[in-house]
mmCIF file of C-alpha atoms in Angstrom:
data_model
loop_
_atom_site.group_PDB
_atom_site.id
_atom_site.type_symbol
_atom_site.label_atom_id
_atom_site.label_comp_id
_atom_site.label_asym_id
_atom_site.label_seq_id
_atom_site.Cartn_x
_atom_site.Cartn_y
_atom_site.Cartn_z
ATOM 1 C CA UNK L 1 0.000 0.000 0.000
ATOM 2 C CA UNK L 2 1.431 3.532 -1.322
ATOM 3 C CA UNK L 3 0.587 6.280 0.866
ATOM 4 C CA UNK L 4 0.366 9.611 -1.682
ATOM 5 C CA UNK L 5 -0.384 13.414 -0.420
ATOM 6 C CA UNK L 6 1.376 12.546 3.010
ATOM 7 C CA UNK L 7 1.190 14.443 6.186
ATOM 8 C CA UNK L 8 2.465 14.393 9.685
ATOM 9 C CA UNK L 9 1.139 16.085 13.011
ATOM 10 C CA UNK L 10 3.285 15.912 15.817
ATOM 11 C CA UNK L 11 3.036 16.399 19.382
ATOM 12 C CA UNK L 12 5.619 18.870 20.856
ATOM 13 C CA UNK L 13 6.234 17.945 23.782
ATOM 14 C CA UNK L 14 4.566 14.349 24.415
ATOM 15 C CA UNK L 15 6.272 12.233 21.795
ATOM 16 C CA UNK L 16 2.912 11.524 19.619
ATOM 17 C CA UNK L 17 2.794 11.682 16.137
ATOM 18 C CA UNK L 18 -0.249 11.210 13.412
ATOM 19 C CA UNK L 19 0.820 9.971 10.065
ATOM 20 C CA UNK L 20 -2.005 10.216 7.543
ATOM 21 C CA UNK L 21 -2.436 10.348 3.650
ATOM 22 C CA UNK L 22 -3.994 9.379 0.698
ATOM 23 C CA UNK L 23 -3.775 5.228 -0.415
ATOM 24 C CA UNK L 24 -2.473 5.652 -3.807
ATOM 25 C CA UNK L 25 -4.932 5.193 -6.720
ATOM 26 C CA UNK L 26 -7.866 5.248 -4.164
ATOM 27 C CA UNK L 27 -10.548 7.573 -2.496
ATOM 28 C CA UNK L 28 -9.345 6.372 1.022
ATOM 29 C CA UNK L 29 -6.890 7.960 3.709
ATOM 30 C CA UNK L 30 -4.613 5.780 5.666
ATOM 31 C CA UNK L 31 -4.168 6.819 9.726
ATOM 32 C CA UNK L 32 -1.950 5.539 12.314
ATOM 33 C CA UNK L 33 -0.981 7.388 15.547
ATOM 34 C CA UNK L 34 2.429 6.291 16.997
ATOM 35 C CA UNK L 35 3.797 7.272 20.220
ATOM 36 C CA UNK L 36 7.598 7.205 21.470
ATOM 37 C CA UNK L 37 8.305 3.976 23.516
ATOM 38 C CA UNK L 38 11.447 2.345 24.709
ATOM 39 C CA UNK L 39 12.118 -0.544 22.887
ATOM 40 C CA UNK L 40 12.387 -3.576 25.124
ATOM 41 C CA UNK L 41 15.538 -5.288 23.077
ATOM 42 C CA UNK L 42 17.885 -2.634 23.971
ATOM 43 C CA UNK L 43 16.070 -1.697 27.479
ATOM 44 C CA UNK L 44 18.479 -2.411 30.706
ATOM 45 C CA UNK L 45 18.415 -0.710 34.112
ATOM 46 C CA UNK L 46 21.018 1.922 35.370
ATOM 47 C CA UNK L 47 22.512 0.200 38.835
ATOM 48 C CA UNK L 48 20.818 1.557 41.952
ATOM 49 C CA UNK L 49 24.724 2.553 43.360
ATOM 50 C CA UNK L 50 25.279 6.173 42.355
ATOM 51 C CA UNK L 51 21.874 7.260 40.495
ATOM 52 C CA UNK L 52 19.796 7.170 43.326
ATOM 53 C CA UNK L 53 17.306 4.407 41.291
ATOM 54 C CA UNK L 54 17.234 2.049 38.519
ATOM 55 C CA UNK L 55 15.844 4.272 35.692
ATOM 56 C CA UNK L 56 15.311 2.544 32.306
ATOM 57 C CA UNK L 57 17.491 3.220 29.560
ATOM 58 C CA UNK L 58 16.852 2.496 25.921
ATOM 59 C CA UNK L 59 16.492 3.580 22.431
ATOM 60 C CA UNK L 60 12.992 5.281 21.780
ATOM 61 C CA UNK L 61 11.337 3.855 18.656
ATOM 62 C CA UNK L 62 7.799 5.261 17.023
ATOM 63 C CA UNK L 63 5.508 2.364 18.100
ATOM 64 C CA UNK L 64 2.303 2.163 16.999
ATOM 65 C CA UNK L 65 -0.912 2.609 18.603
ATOM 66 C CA UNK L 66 -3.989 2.465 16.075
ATOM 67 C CA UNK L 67 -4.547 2.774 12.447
ATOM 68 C CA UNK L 68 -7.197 2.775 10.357
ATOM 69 C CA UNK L 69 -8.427 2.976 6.807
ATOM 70 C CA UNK L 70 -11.201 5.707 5.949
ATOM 71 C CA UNK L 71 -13.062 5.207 3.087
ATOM 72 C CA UNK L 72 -14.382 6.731 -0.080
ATOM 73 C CA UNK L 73 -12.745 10.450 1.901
ATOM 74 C CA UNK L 74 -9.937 12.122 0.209
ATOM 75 C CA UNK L 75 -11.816 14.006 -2.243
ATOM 76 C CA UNK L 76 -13.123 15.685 0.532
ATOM 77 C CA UNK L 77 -9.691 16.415 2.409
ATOM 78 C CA UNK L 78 -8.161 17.265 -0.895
ATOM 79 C CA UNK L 79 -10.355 20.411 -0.189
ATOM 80 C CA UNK L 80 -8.639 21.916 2.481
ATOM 81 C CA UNK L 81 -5.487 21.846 0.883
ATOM 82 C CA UNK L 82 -3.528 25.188 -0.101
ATOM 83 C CA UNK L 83 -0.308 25.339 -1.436
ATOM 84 C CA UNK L 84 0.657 28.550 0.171
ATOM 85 C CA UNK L 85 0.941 26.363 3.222
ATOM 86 C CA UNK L 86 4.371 25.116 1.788
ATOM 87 C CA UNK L 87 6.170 22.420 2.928
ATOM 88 C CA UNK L 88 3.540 21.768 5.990
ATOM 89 C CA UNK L 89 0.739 22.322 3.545
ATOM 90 C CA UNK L 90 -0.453 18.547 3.455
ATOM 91 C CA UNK L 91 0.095 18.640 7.384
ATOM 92 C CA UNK L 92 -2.508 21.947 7.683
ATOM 93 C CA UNK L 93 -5.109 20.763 4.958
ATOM 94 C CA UNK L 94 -5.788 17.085 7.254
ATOM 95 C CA UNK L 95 -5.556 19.349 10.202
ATOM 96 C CA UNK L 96 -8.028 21.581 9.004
ATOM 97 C CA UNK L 97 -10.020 18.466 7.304
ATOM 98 C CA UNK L 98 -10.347 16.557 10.492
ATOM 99 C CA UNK L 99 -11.557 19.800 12.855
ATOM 100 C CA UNK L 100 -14.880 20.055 9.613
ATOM 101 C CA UNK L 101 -15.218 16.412 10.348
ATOM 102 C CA UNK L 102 -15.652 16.877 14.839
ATOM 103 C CA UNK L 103 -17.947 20.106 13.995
ATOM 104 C CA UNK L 104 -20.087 19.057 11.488
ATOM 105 C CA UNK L 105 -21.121 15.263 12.919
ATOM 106 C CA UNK L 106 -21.123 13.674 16.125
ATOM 107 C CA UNK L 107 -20.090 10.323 14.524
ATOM 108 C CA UNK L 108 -16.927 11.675 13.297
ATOM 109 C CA UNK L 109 -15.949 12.338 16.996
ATOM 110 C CA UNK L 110 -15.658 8.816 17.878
ATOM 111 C CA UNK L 111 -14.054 7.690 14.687
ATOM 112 C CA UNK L 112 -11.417 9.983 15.136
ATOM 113 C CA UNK L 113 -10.913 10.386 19.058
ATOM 114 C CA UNK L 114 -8.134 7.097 19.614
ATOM 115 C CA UNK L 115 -6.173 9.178 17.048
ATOM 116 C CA UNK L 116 -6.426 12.987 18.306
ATOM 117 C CA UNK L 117 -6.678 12.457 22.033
ATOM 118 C CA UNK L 118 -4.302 15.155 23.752
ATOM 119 C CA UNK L 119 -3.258 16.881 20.837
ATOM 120 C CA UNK L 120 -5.012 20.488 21.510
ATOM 121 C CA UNK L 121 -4.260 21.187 17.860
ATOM 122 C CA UNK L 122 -7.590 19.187 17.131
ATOM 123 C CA UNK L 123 -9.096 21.529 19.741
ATOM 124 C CA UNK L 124 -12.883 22.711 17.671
ATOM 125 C CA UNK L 125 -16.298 23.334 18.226
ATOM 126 C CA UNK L 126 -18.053 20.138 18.501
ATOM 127 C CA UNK L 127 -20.855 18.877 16.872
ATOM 128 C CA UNK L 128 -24.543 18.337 18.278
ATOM 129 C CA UNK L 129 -25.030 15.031 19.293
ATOM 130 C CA UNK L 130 -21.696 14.451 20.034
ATOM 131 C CA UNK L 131 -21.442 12.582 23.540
ATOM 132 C CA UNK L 132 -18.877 13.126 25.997
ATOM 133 C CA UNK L 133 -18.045 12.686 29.664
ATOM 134 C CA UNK L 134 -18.179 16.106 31.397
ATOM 135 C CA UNK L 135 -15.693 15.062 33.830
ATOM 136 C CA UNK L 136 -14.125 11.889 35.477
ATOM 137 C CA UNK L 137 -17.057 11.230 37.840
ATOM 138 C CA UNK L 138 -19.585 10.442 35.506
ATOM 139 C CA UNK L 139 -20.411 6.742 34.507
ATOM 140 C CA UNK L 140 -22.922 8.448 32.019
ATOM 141 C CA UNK L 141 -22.119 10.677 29.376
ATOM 142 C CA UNK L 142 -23.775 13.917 28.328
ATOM 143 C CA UNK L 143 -24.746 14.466 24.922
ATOM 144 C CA UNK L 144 -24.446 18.203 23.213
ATOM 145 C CA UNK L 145 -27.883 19.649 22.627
ATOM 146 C CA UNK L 146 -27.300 22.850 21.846
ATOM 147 C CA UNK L 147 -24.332 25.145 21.510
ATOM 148 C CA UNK L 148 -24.546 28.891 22.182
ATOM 149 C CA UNK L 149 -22.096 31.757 21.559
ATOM 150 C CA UNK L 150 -20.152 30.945 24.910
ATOM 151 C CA UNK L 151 -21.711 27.188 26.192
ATOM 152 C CA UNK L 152 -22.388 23.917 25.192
ATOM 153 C CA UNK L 153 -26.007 22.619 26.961
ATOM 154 C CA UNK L 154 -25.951 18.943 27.162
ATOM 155 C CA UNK L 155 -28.010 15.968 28.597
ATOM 156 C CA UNK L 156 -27.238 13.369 30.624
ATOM 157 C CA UNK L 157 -27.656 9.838 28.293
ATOM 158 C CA UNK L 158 -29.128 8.386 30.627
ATOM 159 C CA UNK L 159 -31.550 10.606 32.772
ATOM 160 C CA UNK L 160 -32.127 13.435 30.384
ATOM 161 C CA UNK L 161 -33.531 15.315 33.414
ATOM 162 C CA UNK L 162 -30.197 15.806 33.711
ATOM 163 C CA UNK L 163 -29.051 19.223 32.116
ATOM 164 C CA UNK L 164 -25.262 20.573 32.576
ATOM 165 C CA UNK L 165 -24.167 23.725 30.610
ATOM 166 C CA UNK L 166 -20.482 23.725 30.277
ATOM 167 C CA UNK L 167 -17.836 26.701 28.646
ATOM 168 C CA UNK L 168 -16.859 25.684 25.220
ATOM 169 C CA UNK L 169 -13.290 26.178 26.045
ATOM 170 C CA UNK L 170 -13.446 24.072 28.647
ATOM 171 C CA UNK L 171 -15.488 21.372 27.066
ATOM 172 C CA UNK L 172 -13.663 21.401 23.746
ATOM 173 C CA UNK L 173 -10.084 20.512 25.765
ATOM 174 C CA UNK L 174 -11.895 18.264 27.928
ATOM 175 C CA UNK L 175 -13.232 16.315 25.115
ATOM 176 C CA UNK L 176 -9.262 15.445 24.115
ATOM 177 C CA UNK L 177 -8.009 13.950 27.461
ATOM 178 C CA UNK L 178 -7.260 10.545 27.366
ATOM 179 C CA UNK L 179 -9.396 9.474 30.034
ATOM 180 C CA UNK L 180 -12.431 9.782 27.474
ATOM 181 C CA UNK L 181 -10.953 7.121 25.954
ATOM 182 C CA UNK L 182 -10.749 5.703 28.282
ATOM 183 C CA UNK L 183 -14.375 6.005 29.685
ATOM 184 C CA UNK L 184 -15.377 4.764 26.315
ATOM 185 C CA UNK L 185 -13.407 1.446 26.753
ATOM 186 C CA UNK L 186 -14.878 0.573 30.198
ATOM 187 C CA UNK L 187 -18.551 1.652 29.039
ATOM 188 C CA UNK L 188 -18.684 0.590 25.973
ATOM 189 C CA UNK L 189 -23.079 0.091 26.118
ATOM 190 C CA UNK L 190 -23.212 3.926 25.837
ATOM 191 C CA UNK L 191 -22.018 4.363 22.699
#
């Protein structure tokens, strides 16, 4: 599989890295997120005499964490890309791509969260029906109703008595953490 029209987003400071692009000859975009790990063949332990601990030494090595094929796409992403943007400009367009996908449907949230979560570059308004957990107490999660100017006014999924408004700011970097992830492992029925 050729990967064509290839970009990279990369974490600053937290060794996480997005590789996506188009699958030659196709419609579809390739994604994997990789993260920096210590590779276990050349791991070994600093002696406790003199460093105060045994920290682990090694050489760091991209290792994967998901991928996945999107179909029948790339037209679509193909949109957002300017040439202006220079060298980075495949890097912007899926940038910009991906934040139109988590504003205009709540689907595209979970398709895409294993592969944005804590990179506030992907930080956007979020679509209505999206569903996320409002903070690490819940064992429901709310879903967006409405968004105003300044607040997001969701429900609770599973008592819908249950109204919270919460700051977009606030609920747009909260939606990122890796504990959503998380959440959505452990309760799975909810979504």
């Amino acid at each position: 599989m050729d990967i064509v029209n290839y970009g990279m987003i990369e974490h600053p400071t937290q060794g996480i890295r997005i590789i996506i692009g188009n699958i030659e000859g196709t419609n579809n975009i390739y994604m994997k997120r990789e993260s920096l790990q210590i590779d276990e063949q050349t791991r070994r332990v600093k002696s406790a005499i003199g460093y105060g601990g045994g920290a682990p030494l090694g050489q760091m090595v991209w290792t994967e964490e998901c991928s996945k094929i999107f179909t029948n796409i790339f037209r679509l992403a193909k949109f957002y890309y300017k040439s202006s943007d220079g060298e980075t400009a495949w890097d912007e367009a899926y940038i910009r791509f991906i934040k139109y996908l988590l504003s205009s449907n709540s689907l595209n949230y979970d398709q895409f969260l294993p592969f944005i979560t804590g990179m506030k570059i992907f930080e956007t308004t979020l679509a209505k029906g999206t569903k996320v957990f409002v903070n690490k107490y819940d064992y429901h999660p709310y879903r967006i109703m409405e968004t105003t100017s300044s607040h997001y006014v969701m429900k609770n999924d599973s008592d819908e008595s249950k109204t919270v408004e919460v700051m977009k700011n606030e609920l747009e970097k909260i939606a990122l953490e890796k504990w959503q992830l998380e959440y959505r492992k452990g309760y799975p029925e909810y979504f």
